[in-house]
Coordinates of C-alpha atoms in Angstrom, one line a residue:
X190 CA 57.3 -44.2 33.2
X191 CA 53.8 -45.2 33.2
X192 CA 53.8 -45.1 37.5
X193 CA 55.6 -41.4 37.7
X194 CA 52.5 -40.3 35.4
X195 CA 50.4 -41.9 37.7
X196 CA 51.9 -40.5 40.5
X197 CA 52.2 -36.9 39.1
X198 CA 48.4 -37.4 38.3
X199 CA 47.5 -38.1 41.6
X200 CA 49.6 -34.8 43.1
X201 CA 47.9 -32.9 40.8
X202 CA 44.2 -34.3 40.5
X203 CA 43.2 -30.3 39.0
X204 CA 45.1 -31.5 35.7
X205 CA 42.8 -34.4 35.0
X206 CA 39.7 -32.6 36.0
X207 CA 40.6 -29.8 33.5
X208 CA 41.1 -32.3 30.9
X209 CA 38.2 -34.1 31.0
X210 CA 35.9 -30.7 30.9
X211 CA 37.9 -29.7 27.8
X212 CA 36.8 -33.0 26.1
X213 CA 33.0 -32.8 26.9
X214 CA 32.9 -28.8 25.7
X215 CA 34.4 -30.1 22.8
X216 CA 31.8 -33.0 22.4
X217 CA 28.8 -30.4 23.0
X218 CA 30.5 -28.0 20.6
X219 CA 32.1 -29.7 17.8
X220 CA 34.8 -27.2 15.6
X221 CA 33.0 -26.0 12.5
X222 CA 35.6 -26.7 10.3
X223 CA 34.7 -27.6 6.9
X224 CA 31.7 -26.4 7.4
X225 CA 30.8 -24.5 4.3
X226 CA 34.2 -25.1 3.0
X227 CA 35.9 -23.0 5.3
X228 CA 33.3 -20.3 3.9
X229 CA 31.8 -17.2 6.1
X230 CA 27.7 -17.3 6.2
X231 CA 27.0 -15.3 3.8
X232 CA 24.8 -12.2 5.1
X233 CA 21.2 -11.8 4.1
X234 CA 20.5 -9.4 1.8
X235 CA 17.4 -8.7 4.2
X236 CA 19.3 -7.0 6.8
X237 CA 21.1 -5.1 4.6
X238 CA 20.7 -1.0 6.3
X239 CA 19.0 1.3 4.5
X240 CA 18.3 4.7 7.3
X241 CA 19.8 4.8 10.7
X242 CA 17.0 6.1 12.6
X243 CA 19.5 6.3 15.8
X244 CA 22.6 5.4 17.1
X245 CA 21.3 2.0 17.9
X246 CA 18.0 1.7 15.7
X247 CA 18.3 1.0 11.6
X248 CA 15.6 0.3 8.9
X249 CA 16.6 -2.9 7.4
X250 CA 15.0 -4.0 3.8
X251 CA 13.4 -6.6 6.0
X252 CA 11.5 -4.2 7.7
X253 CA 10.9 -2.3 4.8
X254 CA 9.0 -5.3 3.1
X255 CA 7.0 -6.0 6.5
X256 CA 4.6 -3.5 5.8
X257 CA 6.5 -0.5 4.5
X258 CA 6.6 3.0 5.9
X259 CA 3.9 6.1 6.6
X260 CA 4.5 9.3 7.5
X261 CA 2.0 11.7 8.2
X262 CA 3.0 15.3 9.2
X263 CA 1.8 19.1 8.6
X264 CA 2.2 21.5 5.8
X265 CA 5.8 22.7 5.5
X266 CA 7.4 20.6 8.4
X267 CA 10.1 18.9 5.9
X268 CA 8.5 15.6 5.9
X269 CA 9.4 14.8 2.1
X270 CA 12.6 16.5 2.4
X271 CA 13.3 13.9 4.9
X272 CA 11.7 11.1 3.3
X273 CA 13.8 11.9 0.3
X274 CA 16.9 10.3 2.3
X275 CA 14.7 7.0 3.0
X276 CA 14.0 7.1 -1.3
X277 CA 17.1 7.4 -2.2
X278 CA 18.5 4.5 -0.1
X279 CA 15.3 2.4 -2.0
X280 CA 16.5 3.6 -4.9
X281 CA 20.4 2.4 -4.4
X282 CA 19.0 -1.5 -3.6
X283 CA 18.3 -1.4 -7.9
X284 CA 15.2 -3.2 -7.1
X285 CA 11.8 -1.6 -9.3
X286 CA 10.1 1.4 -8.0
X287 CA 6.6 3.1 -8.9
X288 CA 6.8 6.3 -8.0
X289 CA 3.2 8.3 -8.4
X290 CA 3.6 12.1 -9.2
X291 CA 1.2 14.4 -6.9
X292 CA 2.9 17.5 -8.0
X293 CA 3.8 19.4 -11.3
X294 CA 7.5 19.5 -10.1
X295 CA 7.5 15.8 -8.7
X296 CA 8.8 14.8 -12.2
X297 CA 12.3 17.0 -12.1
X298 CA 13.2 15.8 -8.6
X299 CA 12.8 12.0 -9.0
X300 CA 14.8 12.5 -12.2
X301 CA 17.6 14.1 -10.2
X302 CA 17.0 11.6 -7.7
X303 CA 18.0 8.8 -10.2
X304 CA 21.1 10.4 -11.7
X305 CA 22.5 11.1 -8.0
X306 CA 21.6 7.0 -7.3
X307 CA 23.2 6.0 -10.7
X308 CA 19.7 5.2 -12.0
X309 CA 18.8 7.2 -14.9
X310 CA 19.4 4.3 -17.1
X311 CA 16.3 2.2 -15.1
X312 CA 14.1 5.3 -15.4
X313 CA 10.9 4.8 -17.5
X314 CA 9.0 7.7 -17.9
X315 CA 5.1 7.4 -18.6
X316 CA 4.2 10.8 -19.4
X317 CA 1.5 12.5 -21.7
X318 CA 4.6 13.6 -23.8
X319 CA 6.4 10.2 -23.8
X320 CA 6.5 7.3 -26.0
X321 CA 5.3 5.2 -23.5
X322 CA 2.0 3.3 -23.3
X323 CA 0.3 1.3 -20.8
X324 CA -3.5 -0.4 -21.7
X325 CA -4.7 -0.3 -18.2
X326 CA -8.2 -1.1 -19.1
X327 CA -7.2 -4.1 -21.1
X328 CA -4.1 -4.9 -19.1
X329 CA -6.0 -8.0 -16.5
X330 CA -7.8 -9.7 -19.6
X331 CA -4.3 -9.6 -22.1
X332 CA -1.5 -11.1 -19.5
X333 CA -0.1 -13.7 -19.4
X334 CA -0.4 -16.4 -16.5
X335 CA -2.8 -18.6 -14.5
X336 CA -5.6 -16.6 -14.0
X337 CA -5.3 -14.4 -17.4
X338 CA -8.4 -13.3 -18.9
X339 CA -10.9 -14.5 -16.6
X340 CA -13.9 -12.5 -17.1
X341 CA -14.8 -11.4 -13.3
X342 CA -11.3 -10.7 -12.7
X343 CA -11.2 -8.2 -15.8
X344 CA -14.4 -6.3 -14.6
X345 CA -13.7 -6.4 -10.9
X346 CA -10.2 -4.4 -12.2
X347 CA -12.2 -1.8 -14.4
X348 CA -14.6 -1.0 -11.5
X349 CA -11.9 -0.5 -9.2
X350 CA -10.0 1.4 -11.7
X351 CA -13.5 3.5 -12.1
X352 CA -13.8 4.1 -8.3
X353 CA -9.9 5.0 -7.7
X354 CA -11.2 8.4 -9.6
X355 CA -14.7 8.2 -9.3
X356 CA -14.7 8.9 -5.6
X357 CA -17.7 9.7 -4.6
X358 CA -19.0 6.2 -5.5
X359 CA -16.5 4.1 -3.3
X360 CA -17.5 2.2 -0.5
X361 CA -20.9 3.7 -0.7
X362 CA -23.9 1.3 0.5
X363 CA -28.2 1.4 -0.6
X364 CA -28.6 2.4 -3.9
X365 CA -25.3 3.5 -4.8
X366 CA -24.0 0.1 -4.1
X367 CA -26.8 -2.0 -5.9
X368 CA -26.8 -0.1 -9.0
X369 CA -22.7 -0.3 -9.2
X370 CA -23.1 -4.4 -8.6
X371 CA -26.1 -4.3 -11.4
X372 CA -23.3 -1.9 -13.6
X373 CA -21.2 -5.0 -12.9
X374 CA -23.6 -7.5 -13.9
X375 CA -24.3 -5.9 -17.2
X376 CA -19.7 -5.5 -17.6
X377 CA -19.1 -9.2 -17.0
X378 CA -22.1 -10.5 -18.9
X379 CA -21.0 -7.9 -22.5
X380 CA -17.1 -8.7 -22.1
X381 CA -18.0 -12.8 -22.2
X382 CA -19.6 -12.1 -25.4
X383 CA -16.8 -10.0 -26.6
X384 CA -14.4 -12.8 -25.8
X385 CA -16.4 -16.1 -27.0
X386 CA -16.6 -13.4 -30.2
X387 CA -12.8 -13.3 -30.7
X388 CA -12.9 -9.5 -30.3
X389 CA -10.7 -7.4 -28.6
X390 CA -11.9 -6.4 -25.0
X391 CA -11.8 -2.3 -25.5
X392 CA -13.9 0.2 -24.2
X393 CA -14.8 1.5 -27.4
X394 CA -16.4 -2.1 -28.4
X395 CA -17.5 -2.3 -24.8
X396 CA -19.5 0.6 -26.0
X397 CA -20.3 -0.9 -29.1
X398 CA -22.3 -3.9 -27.8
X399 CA -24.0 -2.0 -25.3
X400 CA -25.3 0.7 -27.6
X401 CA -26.3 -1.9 -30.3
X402 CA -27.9 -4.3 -27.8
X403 CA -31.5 -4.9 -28.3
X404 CA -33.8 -3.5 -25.3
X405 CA -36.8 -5.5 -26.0
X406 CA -37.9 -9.4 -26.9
X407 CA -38.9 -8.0 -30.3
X408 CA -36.3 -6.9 -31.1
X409 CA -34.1 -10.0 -31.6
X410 CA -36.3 -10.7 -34.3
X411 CA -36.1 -7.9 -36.2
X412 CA -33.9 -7.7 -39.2
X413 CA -32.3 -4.3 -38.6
X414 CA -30.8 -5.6 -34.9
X415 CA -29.5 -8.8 -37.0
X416 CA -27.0 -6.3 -39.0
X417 CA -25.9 -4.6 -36.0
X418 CA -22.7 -5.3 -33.9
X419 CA -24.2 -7.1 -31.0
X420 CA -25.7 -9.8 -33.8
X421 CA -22.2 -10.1 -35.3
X422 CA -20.8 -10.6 -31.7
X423 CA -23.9 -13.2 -31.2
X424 CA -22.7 -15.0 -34.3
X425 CA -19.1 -15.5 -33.9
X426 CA -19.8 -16.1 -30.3
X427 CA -22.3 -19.8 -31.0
X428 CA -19.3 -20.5 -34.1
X429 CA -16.8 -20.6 -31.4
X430 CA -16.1 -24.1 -30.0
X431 CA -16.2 -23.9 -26.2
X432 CA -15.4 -25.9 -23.1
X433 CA -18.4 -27.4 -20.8
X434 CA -17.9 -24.5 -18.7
X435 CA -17.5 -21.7 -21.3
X436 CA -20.8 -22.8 -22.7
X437 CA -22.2 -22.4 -19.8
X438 CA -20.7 -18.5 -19.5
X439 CA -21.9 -17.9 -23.2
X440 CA -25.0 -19.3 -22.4
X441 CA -25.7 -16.8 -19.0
X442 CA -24.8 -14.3 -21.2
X443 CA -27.3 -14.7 -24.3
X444 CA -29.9 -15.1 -21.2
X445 CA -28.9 -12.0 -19.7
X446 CA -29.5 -10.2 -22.8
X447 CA -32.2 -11.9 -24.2
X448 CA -34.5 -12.4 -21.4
X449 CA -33.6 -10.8 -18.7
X450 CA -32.1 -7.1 -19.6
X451 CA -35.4 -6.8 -22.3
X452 CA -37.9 -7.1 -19.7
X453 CA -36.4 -4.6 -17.3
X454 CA -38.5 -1.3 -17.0
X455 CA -37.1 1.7 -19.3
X456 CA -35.8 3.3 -16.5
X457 CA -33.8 0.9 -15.2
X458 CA -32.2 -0.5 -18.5
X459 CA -30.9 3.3 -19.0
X460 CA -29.7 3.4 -15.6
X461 CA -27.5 0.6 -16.0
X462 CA -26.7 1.8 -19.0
X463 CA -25.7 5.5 -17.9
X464 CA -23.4 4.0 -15.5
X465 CA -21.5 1.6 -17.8
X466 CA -20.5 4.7 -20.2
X467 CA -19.9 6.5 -17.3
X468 CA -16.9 4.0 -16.5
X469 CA -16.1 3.2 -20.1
X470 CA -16.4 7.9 -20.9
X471 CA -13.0 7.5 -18.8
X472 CA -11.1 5.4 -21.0
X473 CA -12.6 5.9 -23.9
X474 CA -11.6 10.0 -25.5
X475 CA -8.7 11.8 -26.1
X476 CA -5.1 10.7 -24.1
X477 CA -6.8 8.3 -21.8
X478 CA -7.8 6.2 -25.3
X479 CA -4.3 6.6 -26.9
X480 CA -2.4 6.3 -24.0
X481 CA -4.7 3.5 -21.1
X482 CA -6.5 2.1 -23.5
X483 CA -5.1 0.9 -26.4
X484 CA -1.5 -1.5 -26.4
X485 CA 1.5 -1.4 -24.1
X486 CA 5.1 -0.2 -24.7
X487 CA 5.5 -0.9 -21.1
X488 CA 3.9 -2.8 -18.1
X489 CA 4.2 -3.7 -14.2
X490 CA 4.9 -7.1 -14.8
X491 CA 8.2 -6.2 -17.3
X492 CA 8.8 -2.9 -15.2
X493 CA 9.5 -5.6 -11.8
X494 CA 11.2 -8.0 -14.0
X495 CA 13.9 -5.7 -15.2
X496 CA 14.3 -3.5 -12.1
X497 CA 12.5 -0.4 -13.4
X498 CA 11.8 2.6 -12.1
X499 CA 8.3 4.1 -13.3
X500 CA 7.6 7.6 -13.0
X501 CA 3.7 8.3 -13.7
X502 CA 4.1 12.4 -14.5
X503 CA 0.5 12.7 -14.7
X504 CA 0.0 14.8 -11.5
X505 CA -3.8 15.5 -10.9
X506 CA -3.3 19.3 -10.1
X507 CA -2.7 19.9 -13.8
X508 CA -4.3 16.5 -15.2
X509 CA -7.2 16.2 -13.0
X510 CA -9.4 12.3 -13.2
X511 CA -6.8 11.2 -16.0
X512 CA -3.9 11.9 -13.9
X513 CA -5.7 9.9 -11.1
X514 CA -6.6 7.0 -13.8
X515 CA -3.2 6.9 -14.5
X516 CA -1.5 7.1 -11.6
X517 CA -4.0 4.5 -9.8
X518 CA -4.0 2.3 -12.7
X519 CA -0.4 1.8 -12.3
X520 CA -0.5 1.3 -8.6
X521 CA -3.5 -1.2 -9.0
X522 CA -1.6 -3.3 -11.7
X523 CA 1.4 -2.8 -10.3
X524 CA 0.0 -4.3 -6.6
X525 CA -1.7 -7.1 -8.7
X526 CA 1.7 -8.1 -10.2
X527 CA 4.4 -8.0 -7.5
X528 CA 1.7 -10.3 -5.4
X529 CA 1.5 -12.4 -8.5
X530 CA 5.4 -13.5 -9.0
X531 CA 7.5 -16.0 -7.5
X532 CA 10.4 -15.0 -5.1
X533 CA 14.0 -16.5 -5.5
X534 CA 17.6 -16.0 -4.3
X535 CA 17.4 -13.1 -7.3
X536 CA 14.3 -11.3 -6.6
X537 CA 14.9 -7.6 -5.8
X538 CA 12.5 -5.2 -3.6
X539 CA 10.2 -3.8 -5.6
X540 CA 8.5 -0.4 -4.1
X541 CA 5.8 1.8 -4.4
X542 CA 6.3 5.4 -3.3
X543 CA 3.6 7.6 -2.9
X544 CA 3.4 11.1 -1.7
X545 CA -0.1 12.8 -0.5
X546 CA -1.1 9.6 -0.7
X547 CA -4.8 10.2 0.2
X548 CA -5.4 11.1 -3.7
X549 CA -4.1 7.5 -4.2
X550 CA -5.3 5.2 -1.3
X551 CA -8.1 2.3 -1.9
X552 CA -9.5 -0.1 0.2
X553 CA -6.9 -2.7 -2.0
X554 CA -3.7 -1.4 -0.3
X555 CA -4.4 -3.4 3.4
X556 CA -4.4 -6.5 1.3
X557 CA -1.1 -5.5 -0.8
X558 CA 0.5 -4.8 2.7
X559 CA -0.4 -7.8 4.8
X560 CA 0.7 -10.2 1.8
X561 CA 3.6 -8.3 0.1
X562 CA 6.4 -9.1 2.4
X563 CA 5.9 -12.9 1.1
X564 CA 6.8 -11.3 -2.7
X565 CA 9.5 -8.9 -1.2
X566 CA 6.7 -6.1 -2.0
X567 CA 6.8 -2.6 -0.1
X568 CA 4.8 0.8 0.1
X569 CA 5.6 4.1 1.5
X570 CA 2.7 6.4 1.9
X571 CA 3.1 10.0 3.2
X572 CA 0.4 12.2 4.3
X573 CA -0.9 15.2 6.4
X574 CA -3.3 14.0 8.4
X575 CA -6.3 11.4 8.7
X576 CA -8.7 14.1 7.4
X577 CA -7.0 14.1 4.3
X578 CA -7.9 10.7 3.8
X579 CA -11.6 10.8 4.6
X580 CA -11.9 13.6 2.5
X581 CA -11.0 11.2 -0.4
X582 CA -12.5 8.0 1.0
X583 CA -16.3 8.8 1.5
X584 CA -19.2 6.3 2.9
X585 CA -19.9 4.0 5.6
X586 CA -17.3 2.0 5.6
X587 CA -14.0 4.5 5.0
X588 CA -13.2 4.5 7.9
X589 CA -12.9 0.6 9.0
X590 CA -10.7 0.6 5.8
X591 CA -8.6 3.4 6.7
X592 CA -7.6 1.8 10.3
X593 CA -6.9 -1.5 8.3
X594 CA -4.8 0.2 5.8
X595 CA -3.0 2.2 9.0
X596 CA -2.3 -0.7 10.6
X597 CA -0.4 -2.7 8.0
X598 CA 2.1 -0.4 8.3
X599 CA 5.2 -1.3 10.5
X600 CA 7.2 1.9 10.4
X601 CA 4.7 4.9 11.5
X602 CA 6.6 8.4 11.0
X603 CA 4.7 11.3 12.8
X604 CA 6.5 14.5 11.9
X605 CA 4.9 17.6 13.0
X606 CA 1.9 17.6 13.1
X607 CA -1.4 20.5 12.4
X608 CA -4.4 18.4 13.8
X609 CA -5.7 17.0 16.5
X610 CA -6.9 13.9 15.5
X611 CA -4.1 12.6 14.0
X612 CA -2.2 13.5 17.0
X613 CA -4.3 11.4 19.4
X614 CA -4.2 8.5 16.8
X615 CA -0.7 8.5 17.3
X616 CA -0.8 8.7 20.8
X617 CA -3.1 5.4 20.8
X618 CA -0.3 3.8 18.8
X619 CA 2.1 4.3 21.4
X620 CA 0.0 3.1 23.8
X621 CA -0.9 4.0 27.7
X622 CA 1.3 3.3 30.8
X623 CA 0.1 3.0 34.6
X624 CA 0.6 6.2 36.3
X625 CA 0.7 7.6 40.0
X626 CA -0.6 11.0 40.7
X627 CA 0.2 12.2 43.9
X628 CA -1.9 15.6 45.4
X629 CA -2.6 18.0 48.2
X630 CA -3.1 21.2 49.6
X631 CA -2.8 22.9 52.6
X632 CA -6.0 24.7 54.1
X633 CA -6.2 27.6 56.8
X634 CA -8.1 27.0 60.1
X635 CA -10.9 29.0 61.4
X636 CA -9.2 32.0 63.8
X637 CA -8.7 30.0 67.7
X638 CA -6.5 31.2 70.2
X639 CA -5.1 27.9 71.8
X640 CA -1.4 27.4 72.2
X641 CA 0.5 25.1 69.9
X642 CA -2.2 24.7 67.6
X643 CA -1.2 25.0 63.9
X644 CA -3.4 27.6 62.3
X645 CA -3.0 25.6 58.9
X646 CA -4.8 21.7 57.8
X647 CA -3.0 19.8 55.4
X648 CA -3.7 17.2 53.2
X649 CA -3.0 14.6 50.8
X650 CA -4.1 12.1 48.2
X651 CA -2.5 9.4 46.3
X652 CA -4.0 7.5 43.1
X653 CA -3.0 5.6 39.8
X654 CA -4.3 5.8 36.6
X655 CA -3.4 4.5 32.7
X656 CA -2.2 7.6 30.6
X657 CA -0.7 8.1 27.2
X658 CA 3.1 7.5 27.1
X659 CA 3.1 10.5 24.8
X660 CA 0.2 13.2 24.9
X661 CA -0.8 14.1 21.6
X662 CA -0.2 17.4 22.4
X663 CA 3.5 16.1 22.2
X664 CA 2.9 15.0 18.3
X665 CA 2.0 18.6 17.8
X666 CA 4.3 20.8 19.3
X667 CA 8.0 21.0 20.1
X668 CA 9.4 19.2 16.5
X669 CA 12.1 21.2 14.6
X670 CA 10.8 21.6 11.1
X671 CA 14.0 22.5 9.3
X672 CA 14.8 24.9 7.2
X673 CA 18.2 27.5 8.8
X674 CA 16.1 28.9 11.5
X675 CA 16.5 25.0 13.3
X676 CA 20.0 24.1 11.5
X677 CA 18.2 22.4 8.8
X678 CA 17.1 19.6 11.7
X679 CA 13.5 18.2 11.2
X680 CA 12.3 16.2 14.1
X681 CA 9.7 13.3 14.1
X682 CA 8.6 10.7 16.4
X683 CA 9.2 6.7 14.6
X684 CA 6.2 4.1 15.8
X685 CA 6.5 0.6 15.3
X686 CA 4.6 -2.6 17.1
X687 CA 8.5 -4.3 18.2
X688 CA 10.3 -2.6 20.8
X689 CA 13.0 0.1 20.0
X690 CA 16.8 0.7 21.3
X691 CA 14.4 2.3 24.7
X692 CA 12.5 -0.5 25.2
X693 CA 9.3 1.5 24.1
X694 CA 7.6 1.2 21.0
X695 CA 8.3 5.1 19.8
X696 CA 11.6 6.9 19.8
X697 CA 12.4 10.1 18.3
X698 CA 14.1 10.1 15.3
X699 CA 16.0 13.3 13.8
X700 CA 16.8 14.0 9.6
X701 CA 19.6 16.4 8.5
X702 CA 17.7 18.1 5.4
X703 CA 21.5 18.8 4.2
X704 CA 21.9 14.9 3.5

């Protein structure tokens, strides 16, 4: 038996050759039986499709938390009618959303929104006719976590909070710039006494101390400053029992106001002075008061937690500087918390949507972007054009913190667009390509009568060049901007910094409005 096998072996030498490469396939790649207990891989929630830009291209909610999405595009070119598609499929993950109201009609639509997603239930509205309140002002020194109620961290958040409306004062250098770090000085230096005092950390007692403060050496002696707030703030304050290194806060304090702030010139003392009420006048009267500045129904930190989606209906059109305190309040806190928490296999996407987003930009967002994907953070921005955003981010530097805001974004939308500016930003996102250019003309001869000679010169040139893939005339022109005149079709160009379906970095993209 054993000899025929042998002999049937050696007819057919194929047999054993074909054996032996079956085993060593096998040895390289074992069967994954068991594996997982028979179990599929379960599929990442990241990749999970949220917009097919084209047949072959998709936003994923991994690209989503890489840096989020802008689109800039003209008046009336059906950018947000478009965008709305990309909202609703944010909305449908049941992660949180902030969604910052531009327009008086902005509340309606995200409410329909939410009822067509199956998310009215998750809707919080804060609203100047709502029960809802938020203490903005107070909201850095009362959480809860490492890092709560640290001093510098509390006035760094009220002087953003200050310049997100005060425009005119951000990024501004010289004077501007020293007398906003002296306003800070003067902040940080009041709120330590208010804490070591055990008193709450308002503007209204903010205002307080300042106004009861003693403005020269004197005057700490006299017995009318000793009945005043500041000397019951003084008091509780050296009561208190203190750490090494809150004595030594309380103590920079007392020094600040007792020997250096008294000696300074007149002028000076109420120019630090005008410029703290200045900040504290915007938290401090009427709804802002009630409503930023007193205690929370509601905040960033429990709006994540529980998958909330905050509508701010404080639109500046009708609202003016307290609809752009509340709006970038939320937005600030809201940044501050989603880069606070911790992710796990339950963490949802947690978005913040923002439409003419120059009236909420800061020179915070490039941080949020380049460190949100980490905390499964995201932002969509949409605008009209770059000038937009210089209009509302003034000084030196605007424009250095423009680009890095830009360029934290992974998916760029251009829809069309009305400037040329923008356009040729856009253009220098896409890149340049080498290009050959080939010329020539033909010439006539002066008049010579000579057989066979051709009364005509030709000539030719060859050269190369680097060119725009794109002109930015091609931003501008040729889009369909919906509405039944194109079919309800709105065209836009999508930018991103990884290759596309082409190969190319930019692919056009087209939205049915009637989705």
């Amino acid at each position: 038996m054993f000899n025929q096998l042998q002999q049937w072996l050696d007819a057919n030498p194929e047999i054993l050759f074909t054996a032996f490469g079956i085993l060593v396939v096998l040895a390289i790649f074992p069967k994954r039986r068991g594996v997982g207990k028979g179990k599929a891989k379960a599929k990442d929630k990241l990749d999970t499709v949220l917009h097919q830009w084209t047949a072959a291209d998709v936003l994923t909610v991994r690209q989503l938390v890489q840096g989020g999405i802008h689109a800039f595009g003209g008046t009336g070119v059906g950018k947000t009618s478009s965008m709305n598609q990309i909202a609703a499929a944010i909305m449908r993950l049941r992660g949180s959303m902030l969604i910052l109201c531009a327009k008086p009609g902005d509340r309606e639509h995200w409410l329909k929104m939410a009822a067509k997603c199956g998310r009215t239930a998750d809707v919080v509205l804060f609203s100047p006719d709502g029960p809802h309140r938020f203490n903005i002002f107070g909201h850095e020194y009362h959480r809860i976590g490492p890092g709560a109620g640290q001093v510098l961290n509390v006035v760094r958040s009220m002087m953003k909070l200050r310049n997100a409306v005060l425009r005119d004062d951000v990024q501004m250098s010289g004077d501007a710039a020293m007398w906003q770090k002296q306003d800070e000085r003067y902040l940080t230096h009041n709120v330590t006494l208010l804490k070591f005092a055990g008193e709450d950390v308002t503007p209204f007692n903010i205002h307080r101390l300042a106004i009861s403060a003693p403005r020269t050496e004197a005057a700490f002696s006299d017995k009318h400053i000793k009945q005043t707030y500041f000397a019951e703030c003084l008091r509780k304050g050296m009561q208190c029992q203190k750490s090494a290194a809150d004595q030594h806060d309380f103590d920079g304090a007392l020094d600040f106001f007792g020997k250096e702030f008294v000696k300074m010139a007149d002028r000076t003392q109420s120019s630090i002075t005008t410029g703290v009420f200045g900040t504290l006048s915007l938290f401090s009267s009427g709804l802002a008061r009630d409503m930023l500045s007193s205690s929370s129904t509601i905040t960033p930190k429990v709006a994540i937690e529980q998958n909330k989606i905050v509508v701010v209906d404080w639109n500046p059109d009708e609202w003016g500087d307290i609809g752009r305190l509340a709006n970038g309040g939320w937005k600030l806190m809201w940044q501050k918390d989603v880069l606070r928490r911790t992710v796990d296999a339950s963490t949802t996407v947690s978005t913040i949507w923002g439409d003419e987003s120059s009236l909420w930009c800061t020179s915070d967002d490039a941080e949020f972007l380049s460190r949100c994907r980490s905390h499964l953070g995201s932002m969509v921005y949409i605008c009209q054009s770059l000038h937009n955003y210089r209009g509302e981010l003034p000084g030196e530097k605007a424009d250095s913190h423009l680009r890095a805001m830009l360029s934290n974004f992974s998916n760029r939308l251009f829809f069309a667009l009305g400037d040329f500016e923008t356009a040729e930003y856009a253009a220098e996102l896409v890149g340049k390509e080498l290009r050959a250019f080939v010329g020539g003309g033909v010439e006539a001869q002066p008049f010579e009568f000579k057989w066979g000679r051709d009364p005509y010169k030709t000539s030719s040139s060859f050269n190369q060049s680097y060119e725009y893939v794109l002109q930015p005339s091609e931003f501008m022109n040729g889009h369909r901007t919906g509405s039944a005149a194109n079919d309800f079709q709105v065209d836009a160009f999508l930018v991103r910094s990884t290759p596309l379906s082409n190969g190319l970095p930019v692919i056009q993209v087209t939205f049915d409005q009637r989705r």
